[in-house]
C-alpha cells in the first residue's frame, strides 16, 4: 500500500539524527526540530493518507542506515534479529533446517504472520509459505527499516497479523558511493566480505532521478567442531557425551523372538534382536553402543554468497503525472553442511552367505534372527522357529538363492557412512521483482497512484553425498565381493559389518547419488489508490479530514518439482522425509478505505485529537478449493495530545491470515519433529498391560515391547500434509501507549506502548507434546482403540517412532484450524542527544517486556495444554522460532567528537528455563518407566539433566569507532561480543533441531565469539 508523504515537516532530531545505534526508535513527526535542519520529506509506515498533520496512532520502530553501518550487518535478518521483541527466525545461525532463506518473526508468533515490504510494496516471496527472503533486501540503499506491530491490515493487507517490516530506500540519490567491509572471528574463521557500489543522479533539470546499486557478499562457514563447547554432542538428558544411533560400526534392530512357552518376547540378554545391538571388533553384536558424534560437521554460520542488483527511477512527465519504476535482481547461494548420510534405520535383507558377514554375527542371526524369510510366503515371519546350527552352517556355504541351503534375515540397519563425506545441501536462489507505476494529482489536494508488479523466485536445492536406501538393500544381497544378486553390473557389494573405512571408494560411489528439488514462486500485483483531503473539516480543527480508497489484486503461484530420489520416502539417507511435487496457487481481490479525522486542534487540554479508521474486504480464490474465502478486516484508533509534548495513542484492529500454498497443497508426507521421550520406550510397557496394548496397536511388534528406544538424536517421524479446506485465521490486535517529548529536556523523547495480539483458528499442527498427551496423557486412560493413539504409527521392526519414512509414519500432525495463539507485552523506547562539553552524546534505549506468549493446539481437547512459552525453551516452545525471553533491552551510547564517533552497545537478555510443563511430562514418564530419582539429578537420564534446566541472563557488549577522515571518506572499526561471551551449554536434544544446535541456542546466544570488523565508505 502507498506510504504517506508528509511534506514540509521537520523530523524529530533525537530519534533519527543520532543514527548511531542499533536501537528501534519511534517514527513520529515533531514540530520542534533543530532550526538548522532543513525541512524535508518523511515517509511514514502504516497509513495511506497524505496529511501534513498526521501523527501515528500505532507505534513504529525505526532502525536507520547509520545503525546498520555501525553494526556492520551483512544481511537484513542479522539487523532484525538483534531487536528486542523480535524472536530469531531462520537465518545465518540455522544450519539443519535452513532452506537457503532468512526470515523475520515479529513478536514470536511465526514468520508467516507478518509482511515484509520494500518501500511500502510487496515483493516476490520465496518458498511455499509465501515469506519474503531477507537475503534479497539491498542494504546498501536502505535509509530506514520500520517495524510496525499490528493495525496494518487495512493499509498493507489482511494478512499483516503481527505487523509489517518496511525497508525504505533512499530516494533521489545523486553521486557515487563505494563501500567495502570485512569481518573475522578471534578464532580466525567465519570470514565475511561485502562490497557495494551505488551510482545515481538527477536529469532533465531535476524532473527525473535514477539510481543503480550493485552488491556482492560472501560468508565462510564456522564449524561446530572448531568450538570447545560444541565439538562433542551432549545429551540434554544424561548430561554426557552422546550422538546419533546411526553410527559406525553398524547397528541392527529388530524384534525379540516369541518364547513358545510363554507366548511373550524372549528376555534372554544374549538375544541379538532384543532391541538394538551393535557390532564390536570381533564381529559380534552387543548391547553396548558407540554413538556417532555429528556435531563437528555442523556449522554455526552458514556459507553464503550473494550478488544483487537494484535499480529505481522516477520521471515527471508533466506537473500532474510522474512515472516510477523499480527493479530488483538477486542470486544467493547458501550451503548447509551436516554429518554424513547412511541408513537411518531402513530395512535391509541380508543373506547368510554374504561374503562380508562375520561368522559370529551369522551365528547370532541364526540363533535369534529378527525376521527370517518364511519359504511358504516369501515374507518375514517373526514366529518362525530359529535356524539350527546345521542350517546356519549350510547357509554360510550357499551359492545363491537357488541353493536349497540359502537363508536370509531382515533387519533395520543403522550405519553411518563417513566414507561418503558430509551431507551438503546447496541452495541457489534467484529472485527478480519489477514494478512500474504512475502517480499524480486529481486536484491540489487529491492524488492518484496506479502500479503493477511481477516477481519470481526460484530455489534450486542440490543435495550431495546422500546414500540411497535402495542401494543399501541391493548391495547387502551379494554372494561374492564382486557382484550383487540383482544382476546390476553397476552394483558393488558393500561391507556393512566393518569399522569406519570398510566401505571402499567404489562402494561409496555406488551407494550415493545427488538429488535436486526446485521450488518456484510467482507474485503478480495490480493496485490503484486515490487519497487526499475530503474537502471538509471538523468545526474544532483546521486540518481537513483525510481519506484513501483503492483496490488491489494479487495472484500467487508456487510449485515444487523434485526428482524421483527426493520424492521417494526413505530413499535419501537422513533427508528428513520426502519432497513431494506440489503445484498450487490462489488469487485475492481486495477493496479498502481509510479515513483520518482531526477532531480538535489547539484547544485547552486538546492540543490535538485525531481519530482514524479503515476497512478492507478480501476475496480469496484457491485453485481446486470448493469455496472462496471472503473476509473483512478493519481498524479503529486515534491519538490525543492534551499538551504539545505528550501524545496518547491507541489502535484496535481485526486481522486475518489466509492459508499459504504450502499449507493448502502439500501432499501428506513423513518428515521429522523433535521428541525426547517415547512413552513406549524402556520397561514401562512390560509392567502395564494397557500401555503395552496401545504400543502394539500403534504398530509396534510384540517382540519389541521392553526394548523400544527413544528417538535417536531426539528426532521422531511425523506425518503432515496440507488441507484445501482450511479457513483463514482470525486475529484481534490492539495497542495503547504514549509519546513524551518534554520541552524542559531538549533532545529527549520517550515512548511506552502496550500490545496485545490474539489469534484464533490458528493454521498449524499440534505440538509433539500435545500429540503424545492426546494418547498417553495418563497411561491408565490410554486406549488401544483411541483414534489419538492409533493415528500414531510405529516402526514395524523396532517399534520406535523413528526410522524409515516409507514404513514409519510416526506422530500424526494434520494441518487444521484448531489452535489459539496469544501474546502481549510492552515496548519502552527512550532517546536523548545533547552536548556534554567535550563531545556530543547520544543515548538510545529500547526495552521489551513480553508478558505472555501462549499456544494451545486444540482448546477443545482437555489434554492440549495452553502452553506459556515466554522465558521457556523446549521442543514444544520452538513452534515458531527460537527462545522468547521475558525481558530484553538494548542500549547504545555514542560520543561524537570532531572527526570520530565512539559507540558502545549493550544488549541484555533475561534468564530463561526449561518449560515446566514439558519437565513435568518427562518426570511423569520417568516415574512410569521406573527411573531412579526422576525429580533430581536422574542418573538414568530419563529427564533433562538438572544443570541444563536454565540459562542465565546474558550481557553482550559491542564497541564501534568511526573516523570521518573527510567529507567523502569514512572508516569504521567494530568489535562485536567484546568480552568473548560463550553460550550456555544445555545439550543438543532439549529444543528443536533448527534452533538447538551445537549444544546451545545459536540464534539467541552468540556462538561465534569475539569478532573484528573493518569497513570503509567513499562518496563523491
Coordinates of C-alpha atoms in Angstrom, one line a residue, residues 76 83 115 120 202 207 256 264 351 381 468 508 522 562 567 626 657 690 693-694 698 772 993 1009:
X76 CA 18.8 -7.7 6.9
X83 CA 15.9 -6.1 18.2
X115 CA 4.6 -8.9 5.9
X120 CA 5.6 0.0 1.2
X202 CA 19.1 13.7 -11.4
X207 CA 12.5 16.2 -13.3
X256 CA 12.7 -60.3 20.1
X264 CA 5.8 -63.4 25.3
X351 CA 21.8 -63.3 3.0
X381 CA 7.9 -64.1 9.8
X468 CA 20.3 -44.4 -1.2
X508 CA 30.7 -45.3 -1.5
X522 CA 5.4 -16.1 -8.5
X562 CA 11.5 -33.0 -7.2
X567 CA 10.1 -38.0 -4.0
X626 CA -14.6 -26.0 -3.1
X657 CA -4.4 -14.7 7.6
X690 CA -2.8 -51.3 28.9
X693 CA -1.7 -52.8 24.2
X694 CA -1.5 -49.2 23.0
X698 CA 0.3 -48.3 17.0
X772 CA 1.7 -37.6 22.8
X993 CA 16.8 -29.2 15.7
X1009 CA 32.8 -15.4 19.9

